Structure formats: structure tokens, C-alpha cells
N, CA, C, O and CB atoms as a CASP TS submission, in Angstrom:
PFRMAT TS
TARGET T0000
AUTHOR 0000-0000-0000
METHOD Language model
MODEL 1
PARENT N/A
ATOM      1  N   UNK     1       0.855  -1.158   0.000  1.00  0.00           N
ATOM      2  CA  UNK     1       0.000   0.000   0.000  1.00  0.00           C
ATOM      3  C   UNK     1       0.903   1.224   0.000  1.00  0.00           C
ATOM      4  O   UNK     1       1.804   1.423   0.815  1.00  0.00           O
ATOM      5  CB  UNK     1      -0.974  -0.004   1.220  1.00  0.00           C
ATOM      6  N   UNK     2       0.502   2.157  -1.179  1.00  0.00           N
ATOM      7  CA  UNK     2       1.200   3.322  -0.939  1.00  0.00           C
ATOM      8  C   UNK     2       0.585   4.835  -1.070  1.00  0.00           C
ATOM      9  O   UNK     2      -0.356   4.821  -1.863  1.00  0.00           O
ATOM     10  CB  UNK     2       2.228   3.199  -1.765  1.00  0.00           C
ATOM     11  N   UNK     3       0.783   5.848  -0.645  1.00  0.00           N
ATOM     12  CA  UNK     3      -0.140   6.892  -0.857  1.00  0.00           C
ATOM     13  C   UNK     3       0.028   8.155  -0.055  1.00  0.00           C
ATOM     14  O   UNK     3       0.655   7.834   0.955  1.00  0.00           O
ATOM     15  CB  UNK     3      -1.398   6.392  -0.628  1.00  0.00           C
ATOM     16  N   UNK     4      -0.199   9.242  -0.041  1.00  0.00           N
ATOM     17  CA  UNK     4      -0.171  10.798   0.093  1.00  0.00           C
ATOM     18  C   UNK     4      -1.635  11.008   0.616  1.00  0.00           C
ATOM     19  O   UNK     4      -2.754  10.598   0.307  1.00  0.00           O
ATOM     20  CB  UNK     4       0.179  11.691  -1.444  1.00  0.00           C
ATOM     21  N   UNK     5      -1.050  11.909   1.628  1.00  0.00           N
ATOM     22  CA  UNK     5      -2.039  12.387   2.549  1.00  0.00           C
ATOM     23  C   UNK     5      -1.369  14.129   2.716  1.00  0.00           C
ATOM     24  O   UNK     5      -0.200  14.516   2.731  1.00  0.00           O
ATOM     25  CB  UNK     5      -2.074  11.261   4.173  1.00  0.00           C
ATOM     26  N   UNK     6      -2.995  15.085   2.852  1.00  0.00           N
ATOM     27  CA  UNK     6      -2.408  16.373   3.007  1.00  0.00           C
ATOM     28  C   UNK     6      -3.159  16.402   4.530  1.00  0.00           C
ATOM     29  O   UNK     6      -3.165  15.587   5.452  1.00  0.00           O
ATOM     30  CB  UNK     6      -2.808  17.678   1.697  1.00  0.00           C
ATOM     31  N   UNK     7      -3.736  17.621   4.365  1.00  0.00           N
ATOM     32  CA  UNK     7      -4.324  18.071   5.733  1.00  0.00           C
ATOM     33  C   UNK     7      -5.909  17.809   6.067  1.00  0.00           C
ATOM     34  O   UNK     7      -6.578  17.831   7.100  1.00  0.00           O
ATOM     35  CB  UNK     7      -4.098  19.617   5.824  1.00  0.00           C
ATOM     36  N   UNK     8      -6.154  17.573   4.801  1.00  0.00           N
ATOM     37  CA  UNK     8      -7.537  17.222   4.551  1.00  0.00           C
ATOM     38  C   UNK     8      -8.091  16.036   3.634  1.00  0.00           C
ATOM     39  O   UNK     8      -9.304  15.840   3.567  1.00  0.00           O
ATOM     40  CB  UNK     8      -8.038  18.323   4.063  1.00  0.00           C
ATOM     41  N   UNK     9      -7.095  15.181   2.867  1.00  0.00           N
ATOM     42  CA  UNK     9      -6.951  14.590   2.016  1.00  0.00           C
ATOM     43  C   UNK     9      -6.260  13.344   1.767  1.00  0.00           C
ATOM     44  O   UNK     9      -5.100  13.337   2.178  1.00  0.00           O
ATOM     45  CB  UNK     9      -6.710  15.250   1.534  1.00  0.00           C
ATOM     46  N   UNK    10      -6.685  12.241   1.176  1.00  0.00           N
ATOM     47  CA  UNK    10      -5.979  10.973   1.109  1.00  0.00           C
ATOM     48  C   UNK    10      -6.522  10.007  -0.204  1.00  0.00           C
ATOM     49  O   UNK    10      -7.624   9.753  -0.689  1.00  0.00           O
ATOM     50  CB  UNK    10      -6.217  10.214   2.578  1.00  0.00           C
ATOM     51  N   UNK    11      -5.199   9.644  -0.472  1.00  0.00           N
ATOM     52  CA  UNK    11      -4.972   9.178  -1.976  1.00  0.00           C
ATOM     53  C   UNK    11      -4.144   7.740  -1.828  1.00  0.00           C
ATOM     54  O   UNK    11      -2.932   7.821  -2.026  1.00  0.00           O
ATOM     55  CB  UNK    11      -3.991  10.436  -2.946  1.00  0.00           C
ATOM     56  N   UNK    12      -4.479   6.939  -1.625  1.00  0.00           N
ATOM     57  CA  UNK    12      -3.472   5.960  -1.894  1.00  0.00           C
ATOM     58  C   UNK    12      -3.885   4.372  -2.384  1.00  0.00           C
ATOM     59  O   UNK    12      -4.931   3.880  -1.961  1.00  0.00           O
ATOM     60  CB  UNK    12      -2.708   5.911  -0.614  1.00  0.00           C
ATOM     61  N   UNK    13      -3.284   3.859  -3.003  1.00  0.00           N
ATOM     62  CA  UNK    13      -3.181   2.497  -3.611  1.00  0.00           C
ATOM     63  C   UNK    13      -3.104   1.341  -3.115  1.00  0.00           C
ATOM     64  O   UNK    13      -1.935   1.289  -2.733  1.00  0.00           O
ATOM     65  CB  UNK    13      -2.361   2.405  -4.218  1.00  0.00           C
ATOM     66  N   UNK    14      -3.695   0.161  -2.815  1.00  0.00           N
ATOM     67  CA  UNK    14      -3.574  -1.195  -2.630  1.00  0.00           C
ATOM     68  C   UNK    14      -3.130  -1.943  -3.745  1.00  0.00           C
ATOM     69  O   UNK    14      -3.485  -1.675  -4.893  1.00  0.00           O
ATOM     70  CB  UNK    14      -4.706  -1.687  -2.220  1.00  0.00           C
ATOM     71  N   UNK    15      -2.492  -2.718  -3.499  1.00  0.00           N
ATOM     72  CA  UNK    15      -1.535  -3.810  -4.677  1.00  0.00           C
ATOM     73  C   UNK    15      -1.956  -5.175  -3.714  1.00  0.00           C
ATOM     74  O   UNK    15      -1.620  -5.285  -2.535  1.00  0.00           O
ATOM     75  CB  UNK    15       0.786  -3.444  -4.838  1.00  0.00           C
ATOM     76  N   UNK    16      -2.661  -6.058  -4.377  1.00  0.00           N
ATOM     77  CA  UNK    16      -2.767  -7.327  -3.836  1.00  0.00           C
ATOM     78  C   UNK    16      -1.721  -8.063  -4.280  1.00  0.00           C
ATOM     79  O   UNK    16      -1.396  -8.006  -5.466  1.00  0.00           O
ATOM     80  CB  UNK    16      -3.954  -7.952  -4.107  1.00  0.00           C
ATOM     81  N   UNK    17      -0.921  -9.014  -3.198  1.00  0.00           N
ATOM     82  CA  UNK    17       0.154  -9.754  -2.950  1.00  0.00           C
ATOM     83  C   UNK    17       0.305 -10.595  -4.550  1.00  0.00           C
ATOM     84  O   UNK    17       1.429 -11.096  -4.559  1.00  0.00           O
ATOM     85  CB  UNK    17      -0.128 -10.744  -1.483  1.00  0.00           C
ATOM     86  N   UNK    18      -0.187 -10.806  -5.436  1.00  0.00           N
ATOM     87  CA  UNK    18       0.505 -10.966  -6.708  1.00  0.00           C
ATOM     88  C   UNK    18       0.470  -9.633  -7.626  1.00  0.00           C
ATOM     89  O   UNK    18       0.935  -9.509  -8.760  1.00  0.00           O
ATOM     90  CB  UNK    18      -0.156 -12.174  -7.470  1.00  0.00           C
ATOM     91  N   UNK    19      -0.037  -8.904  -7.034  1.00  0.00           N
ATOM     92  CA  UNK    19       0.285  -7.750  -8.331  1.00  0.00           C
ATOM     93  C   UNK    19      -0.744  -7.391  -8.875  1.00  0.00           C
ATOM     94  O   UNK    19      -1.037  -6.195  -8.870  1.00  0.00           O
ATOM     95  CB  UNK    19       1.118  -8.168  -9.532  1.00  0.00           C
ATOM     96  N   UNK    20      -1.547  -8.326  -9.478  1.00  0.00           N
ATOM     97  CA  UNK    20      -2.686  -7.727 -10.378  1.00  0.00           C
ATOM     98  C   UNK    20      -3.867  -6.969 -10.128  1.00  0.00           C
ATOM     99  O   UNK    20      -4.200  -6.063 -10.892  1.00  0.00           O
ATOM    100  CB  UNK    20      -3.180  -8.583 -10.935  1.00  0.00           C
ATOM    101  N   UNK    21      -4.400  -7.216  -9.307  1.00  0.00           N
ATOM    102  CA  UNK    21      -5.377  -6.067  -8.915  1.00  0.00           C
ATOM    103  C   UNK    21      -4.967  -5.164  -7.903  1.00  0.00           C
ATOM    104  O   UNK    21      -4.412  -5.484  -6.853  1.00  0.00           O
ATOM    105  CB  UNK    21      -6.625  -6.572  -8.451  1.00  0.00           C
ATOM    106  N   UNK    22      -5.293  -3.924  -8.300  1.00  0.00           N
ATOM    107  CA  UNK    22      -4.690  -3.023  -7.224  1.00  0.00           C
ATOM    108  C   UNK    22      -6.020  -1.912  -7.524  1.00  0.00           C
ATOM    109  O   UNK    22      -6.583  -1.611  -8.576  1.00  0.00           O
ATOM    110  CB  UNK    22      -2.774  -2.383  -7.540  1.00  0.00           C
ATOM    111  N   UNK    23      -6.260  -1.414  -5.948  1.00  0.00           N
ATOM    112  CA  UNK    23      -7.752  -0.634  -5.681  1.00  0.00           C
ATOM    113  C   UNK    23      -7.309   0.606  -5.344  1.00  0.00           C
ATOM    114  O   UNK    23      -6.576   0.575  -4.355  1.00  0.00           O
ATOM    115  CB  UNK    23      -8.800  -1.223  -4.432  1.00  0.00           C
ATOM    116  N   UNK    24      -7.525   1.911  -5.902  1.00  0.00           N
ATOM    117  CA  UNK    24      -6.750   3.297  -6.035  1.00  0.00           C
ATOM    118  C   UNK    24      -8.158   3.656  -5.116  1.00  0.00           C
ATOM    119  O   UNK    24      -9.323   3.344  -5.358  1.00  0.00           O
ATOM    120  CB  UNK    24      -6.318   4.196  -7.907  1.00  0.00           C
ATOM    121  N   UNK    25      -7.636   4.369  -4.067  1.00  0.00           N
ATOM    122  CA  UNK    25      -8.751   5.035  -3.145  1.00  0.00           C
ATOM    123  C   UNK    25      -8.492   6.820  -2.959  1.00  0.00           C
ATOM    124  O   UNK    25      -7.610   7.562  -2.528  1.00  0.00           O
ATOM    125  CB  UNK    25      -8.638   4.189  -1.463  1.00  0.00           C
ATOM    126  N   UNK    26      -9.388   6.898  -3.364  1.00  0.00           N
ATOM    127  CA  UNK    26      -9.509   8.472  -2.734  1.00  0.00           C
ATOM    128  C   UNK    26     -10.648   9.268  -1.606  1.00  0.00           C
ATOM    129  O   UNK    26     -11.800   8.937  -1.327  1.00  0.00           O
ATOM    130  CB  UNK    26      -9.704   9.274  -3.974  1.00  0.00           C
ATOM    131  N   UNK    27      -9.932  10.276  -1.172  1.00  0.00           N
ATOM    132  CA  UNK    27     -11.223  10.594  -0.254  1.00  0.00           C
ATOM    133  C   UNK    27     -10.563  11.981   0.668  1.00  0.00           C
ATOM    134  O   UNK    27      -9.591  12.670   0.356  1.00  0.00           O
ATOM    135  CB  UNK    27     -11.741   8.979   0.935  1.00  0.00           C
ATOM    136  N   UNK    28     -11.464  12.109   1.906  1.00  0.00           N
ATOM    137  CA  UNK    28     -10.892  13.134   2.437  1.00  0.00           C
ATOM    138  C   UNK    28     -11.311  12.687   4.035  1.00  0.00           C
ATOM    139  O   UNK    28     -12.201  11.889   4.329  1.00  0.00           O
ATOM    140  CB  UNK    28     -11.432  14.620   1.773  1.00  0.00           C
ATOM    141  N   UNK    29     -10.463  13.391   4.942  1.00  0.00           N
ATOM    142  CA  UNK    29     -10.392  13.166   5.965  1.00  0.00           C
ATOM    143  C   UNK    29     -11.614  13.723   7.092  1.00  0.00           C
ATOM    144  O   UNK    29     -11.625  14.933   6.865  1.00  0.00           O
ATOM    145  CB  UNK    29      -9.210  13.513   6.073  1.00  0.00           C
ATOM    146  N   UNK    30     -12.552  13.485   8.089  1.00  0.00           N
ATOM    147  CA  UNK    30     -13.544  14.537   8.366  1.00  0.00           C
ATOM    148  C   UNK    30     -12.707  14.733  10.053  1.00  0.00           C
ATOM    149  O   UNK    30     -11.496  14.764  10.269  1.00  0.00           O
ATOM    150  CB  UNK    30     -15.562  13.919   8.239  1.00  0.00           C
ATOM    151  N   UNK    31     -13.699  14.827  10.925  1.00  0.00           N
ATOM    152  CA  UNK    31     -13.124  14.377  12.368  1.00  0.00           C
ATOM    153  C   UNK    31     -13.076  13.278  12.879  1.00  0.00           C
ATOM    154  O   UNK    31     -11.930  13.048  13.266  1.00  0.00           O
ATOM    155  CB  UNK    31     -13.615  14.846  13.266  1.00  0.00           C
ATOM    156  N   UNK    32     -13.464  12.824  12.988  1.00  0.00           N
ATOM    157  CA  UNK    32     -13.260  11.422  13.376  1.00  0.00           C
ATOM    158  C   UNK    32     -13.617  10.347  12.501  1.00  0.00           C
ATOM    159  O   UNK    32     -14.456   9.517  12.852  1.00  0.00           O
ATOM    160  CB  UNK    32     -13.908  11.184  14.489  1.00  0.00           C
ATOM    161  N   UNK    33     -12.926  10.286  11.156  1.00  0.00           N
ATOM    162  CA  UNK    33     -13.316   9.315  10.049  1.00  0.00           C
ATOM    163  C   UNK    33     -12.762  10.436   8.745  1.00  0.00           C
ATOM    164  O   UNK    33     -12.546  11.641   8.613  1.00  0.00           O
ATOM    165  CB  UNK    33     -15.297   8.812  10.067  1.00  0.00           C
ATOM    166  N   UNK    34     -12.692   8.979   7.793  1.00  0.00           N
ATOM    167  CA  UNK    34     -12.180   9.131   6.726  1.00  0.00           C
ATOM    168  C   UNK    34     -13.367   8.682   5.494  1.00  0.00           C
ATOM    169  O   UNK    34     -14.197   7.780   5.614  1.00  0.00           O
ATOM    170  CB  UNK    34     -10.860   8.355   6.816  1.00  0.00           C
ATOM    171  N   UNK    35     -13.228   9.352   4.605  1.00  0.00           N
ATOM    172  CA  UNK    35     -14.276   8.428   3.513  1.00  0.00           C
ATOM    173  C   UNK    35     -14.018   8.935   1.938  1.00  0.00           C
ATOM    174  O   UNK    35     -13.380   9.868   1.451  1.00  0.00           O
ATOM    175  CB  UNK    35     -16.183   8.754   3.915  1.00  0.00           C
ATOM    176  N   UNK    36     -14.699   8.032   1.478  1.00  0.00           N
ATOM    177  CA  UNK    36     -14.015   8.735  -0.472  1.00  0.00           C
ATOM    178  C   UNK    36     -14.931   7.751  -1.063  1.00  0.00           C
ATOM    179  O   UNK    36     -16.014   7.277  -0.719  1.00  0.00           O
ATOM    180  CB  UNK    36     -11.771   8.391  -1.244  1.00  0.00           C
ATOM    181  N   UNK    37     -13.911   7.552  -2.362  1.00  0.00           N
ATOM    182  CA  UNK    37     -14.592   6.502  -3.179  1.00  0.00           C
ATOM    183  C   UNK    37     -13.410   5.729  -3.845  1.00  0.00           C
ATOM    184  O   UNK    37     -12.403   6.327  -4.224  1.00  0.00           O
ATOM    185  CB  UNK    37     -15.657   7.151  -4.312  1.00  0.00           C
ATOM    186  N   UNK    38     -13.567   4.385  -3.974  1.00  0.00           N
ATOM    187  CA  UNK    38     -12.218   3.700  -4.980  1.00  0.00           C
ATOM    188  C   UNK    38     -12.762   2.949  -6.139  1.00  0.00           C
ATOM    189  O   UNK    38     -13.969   2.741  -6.261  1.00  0.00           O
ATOM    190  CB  UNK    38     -11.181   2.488  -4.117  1.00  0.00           C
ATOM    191  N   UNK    39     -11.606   2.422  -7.243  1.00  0.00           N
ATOM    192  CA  UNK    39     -11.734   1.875  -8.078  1.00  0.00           C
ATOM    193  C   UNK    39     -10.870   1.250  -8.063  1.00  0.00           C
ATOM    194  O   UNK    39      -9.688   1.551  -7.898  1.00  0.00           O
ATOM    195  CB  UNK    39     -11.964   2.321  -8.882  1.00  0.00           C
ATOM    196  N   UNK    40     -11.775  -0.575  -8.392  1.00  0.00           N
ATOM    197  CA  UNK    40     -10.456  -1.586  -8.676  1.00  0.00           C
ATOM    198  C   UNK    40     -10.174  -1.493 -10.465  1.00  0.00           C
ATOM    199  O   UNK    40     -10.820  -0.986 -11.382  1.00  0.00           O
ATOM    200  CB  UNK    40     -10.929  -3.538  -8.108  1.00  0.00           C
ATOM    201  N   UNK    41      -8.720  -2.350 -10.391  1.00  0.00           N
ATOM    202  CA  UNK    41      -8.261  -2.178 -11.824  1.00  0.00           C
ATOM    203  C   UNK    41      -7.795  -3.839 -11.507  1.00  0.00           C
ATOM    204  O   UNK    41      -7.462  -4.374 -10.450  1.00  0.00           O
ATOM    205  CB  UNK    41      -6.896  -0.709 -12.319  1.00  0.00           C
ATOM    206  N   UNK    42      -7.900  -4.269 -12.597  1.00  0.00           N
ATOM    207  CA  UNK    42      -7.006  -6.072 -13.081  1.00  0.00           C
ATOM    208  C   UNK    42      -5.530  -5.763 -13.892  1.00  0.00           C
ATOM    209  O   UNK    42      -5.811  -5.683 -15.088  1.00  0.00           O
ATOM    210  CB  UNK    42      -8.234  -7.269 -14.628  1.00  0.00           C
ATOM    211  N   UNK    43      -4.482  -5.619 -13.747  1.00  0.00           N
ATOM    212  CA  UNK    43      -3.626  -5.475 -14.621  1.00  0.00           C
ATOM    213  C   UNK    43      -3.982  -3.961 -15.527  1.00  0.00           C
ATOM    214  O   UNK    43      -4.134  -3.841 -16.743  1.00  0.00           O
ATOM    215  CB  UNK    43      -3.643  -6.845 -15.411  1.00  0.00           C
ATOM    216  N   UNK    44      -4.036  -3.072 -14.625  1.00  0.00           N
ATOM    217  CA  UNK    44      -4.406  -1.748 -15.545  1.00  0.00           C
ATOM    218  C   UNK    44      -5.935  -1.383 -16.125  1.00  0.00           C
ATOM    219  O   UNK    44      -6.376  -0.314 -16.549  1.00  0.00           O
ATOM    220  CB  UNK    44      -3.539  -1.889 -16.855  1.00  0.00           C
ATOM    221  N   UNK    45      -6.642  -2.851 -15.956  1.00  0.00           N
ATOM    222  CA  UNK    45      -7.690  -2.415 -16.800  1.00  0.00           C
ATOM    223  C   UNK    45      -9.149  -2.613 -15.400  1.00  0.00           C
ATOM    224  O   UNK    45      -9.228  -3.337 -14.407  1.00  0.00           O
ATOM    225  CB  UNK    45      -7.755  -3.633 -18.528  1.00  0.00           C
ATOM    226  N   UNK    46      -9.978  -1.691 -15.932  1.00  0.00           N
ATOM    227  CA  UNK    46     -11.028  -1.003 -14.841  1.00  0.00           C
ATOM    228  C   UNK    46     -11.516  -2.384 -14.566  1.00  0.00           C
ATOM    229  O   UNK    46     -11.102  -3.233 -15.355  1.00  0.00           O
ATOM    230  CB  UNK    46     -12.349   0.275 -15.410  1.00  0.00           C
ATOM    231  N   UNK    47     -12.245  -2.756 -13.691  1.00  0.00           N
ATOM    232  CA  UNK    47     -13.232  -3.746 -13.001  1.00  0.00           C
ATOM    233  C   UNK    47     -14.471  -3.327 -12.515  1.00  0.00           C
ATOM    234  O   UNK    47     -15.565  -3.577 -13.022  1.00  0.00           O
ATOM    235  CB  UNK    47     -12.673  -4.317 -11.917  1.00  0.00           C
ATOM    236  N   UNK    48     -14.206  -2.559 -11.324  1.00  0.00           N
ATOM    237  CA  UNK    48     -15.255  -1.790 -11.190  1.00  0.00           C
ATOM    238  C   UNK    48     -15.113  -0.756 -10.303  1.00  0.00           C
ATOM    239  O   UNK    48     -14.001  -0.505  -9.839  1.00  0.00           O
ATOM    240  CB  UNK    48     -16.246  -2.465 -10.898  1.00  0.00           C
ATOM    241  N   UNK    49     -16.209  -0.036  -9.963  1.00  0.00           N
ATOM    242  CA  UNK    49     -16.221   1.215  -9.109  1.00  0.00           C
ATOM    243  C   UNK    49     -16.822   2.633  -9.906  1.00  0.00           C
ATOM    244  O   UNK    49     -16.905   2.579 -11.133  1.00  0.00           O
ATOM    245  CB  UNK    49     -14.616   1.465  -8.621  1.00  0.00           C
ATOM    246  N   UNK    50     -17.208   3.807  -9.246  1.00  0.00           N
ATOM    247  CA  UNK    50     -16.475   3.828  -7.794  1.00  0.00           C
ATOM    248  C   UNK    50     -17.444   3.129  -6.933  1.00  0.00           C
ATOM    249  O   UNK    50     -18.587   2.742  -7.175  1.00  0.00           O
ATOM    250  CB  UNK    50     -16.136   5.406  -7.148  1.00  0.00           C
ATOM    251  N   UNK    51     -16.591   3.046  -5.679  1.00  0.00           N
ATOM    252  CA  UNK    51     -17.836   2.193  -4.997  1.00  0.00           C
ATOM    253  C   UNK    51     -17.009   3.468  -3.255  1.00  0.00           C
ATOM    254  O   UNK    51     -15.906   3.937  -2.974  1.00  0.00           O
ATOM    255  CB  UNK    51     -17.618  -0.575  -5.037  1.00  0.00           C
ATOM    256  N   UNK    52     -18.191   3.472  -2.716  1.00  0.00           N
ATOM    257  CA  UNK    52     -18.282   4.395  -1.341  1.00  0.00           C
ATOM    258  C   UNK    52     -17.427   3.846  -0.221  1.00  0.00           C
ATOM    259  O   UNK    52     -17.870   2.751   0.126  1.00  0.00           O
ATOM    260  CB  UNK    52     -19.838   4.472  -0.735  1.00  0.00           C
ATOM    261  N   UNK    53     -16.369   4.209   0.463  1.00  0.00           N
ATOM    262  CA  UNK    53     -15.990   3.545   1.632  1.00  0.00           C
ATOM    263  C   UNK    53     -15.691   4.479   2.834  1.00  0.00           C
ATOM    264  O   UNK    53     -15.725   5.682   2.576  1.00  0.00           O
ATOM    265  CB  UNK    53     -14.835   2.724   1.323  1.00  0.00           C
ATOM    266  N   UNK    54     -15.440   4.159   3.946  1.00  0.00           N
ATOM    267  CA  UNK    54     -15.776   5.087   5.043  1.00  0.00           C
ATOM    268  C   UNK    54     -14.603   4.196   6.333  1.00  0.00           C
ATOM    269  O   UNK    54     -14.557   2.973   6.464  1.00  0.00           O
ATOM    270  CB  UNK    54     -17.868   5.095   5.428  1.00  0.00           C
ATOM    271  N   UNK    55     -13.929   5.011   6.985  1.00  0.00           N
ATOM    272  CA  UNK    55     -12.957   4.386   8.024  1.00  0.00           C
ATOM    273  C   UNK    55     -13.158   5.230   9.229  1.00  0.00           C
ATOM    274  O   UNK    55     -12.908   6.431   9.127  1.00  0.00           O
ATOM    275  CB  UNK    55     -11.345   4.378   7.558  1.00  0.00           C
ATOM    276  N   UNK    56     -13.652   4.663  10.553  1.00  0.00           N
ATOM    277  CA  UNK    56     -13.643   5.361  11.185  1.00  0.00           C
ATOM    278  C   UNK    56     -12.503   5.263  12.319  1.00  0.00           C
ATOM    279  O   UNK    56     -11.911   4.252  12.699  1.00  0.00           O
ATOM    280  CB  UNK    56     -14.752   5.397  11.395  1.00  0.00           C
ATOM    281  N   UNK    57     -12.381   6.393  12.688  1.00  0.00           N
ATOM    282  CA  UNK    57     -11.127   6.687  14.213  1.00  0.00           C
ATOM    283  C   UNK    57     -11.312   5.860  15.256  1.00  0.00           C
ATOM    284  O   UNK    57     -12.314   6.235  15.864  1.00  0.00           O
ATOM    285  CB  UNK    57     -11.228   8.226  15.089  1.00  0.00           C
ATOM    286  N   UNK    58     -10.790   4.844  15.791  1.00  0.00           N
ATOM    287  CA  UNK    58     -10.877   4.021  17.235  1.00  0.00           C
ATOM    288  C   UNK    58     -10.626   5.049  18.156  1.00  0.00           C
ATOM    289  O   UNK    58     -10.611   4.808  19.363  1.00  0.00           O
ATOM    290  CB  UNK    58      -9.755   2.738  17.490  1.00  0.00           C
TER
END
């Protein structure tokens, strides 16, 4: 997993352990939680999305 975060903002990539699908997430940070939207790709090519996701602060 790799990715950039600002002050309000977060961008980063999942690579599943062989390589080929990797899920590009974006979103932004609120107070206590994170949320955006991602898209998976197979070897570069779209699969599906966007689809809604949401992380909240323990």
C-alpha cells in the first residue's frame, strides 16, 4: 500500500500480494473518520467502481 495524505486529504493504492489487482482510493479526511470513493483495476484495466468507503477513528 502506498499513498499521500495532506491536511484534509488521502490518496493511496492497494496492490494485492501478486500484483494484479490493485484498488486506487480516494477521499478526504472529516473528524473522526475518513471516507471517499475507490476503483479496482485487473492489470491496468477497470473492473469496477467507484464504490463508497468510510474508516472510522478508534
Amino acid at each position: 500500500m502506498a499513498g499521500t495524505i495532506s491536511s484534509d486529504n488521502i490518496t493511496f493504492i492497494f496492490t494485492s500480494t501478486s500484483g494484479e489487482r490493485t484498488v486506487h482510493f480516494t477521499g478526504k479526511f472529516s473528524r473522526n473518520s475518513m471516507h471517499g470513493t475507490a476503483i479496482a483495476y485487473d492489470n491496468g484495466t477497470y473492473v469496477s467502481g467507484p464504490h463508497n468507503w468510510t474508516a472510522q477513528r478508534q
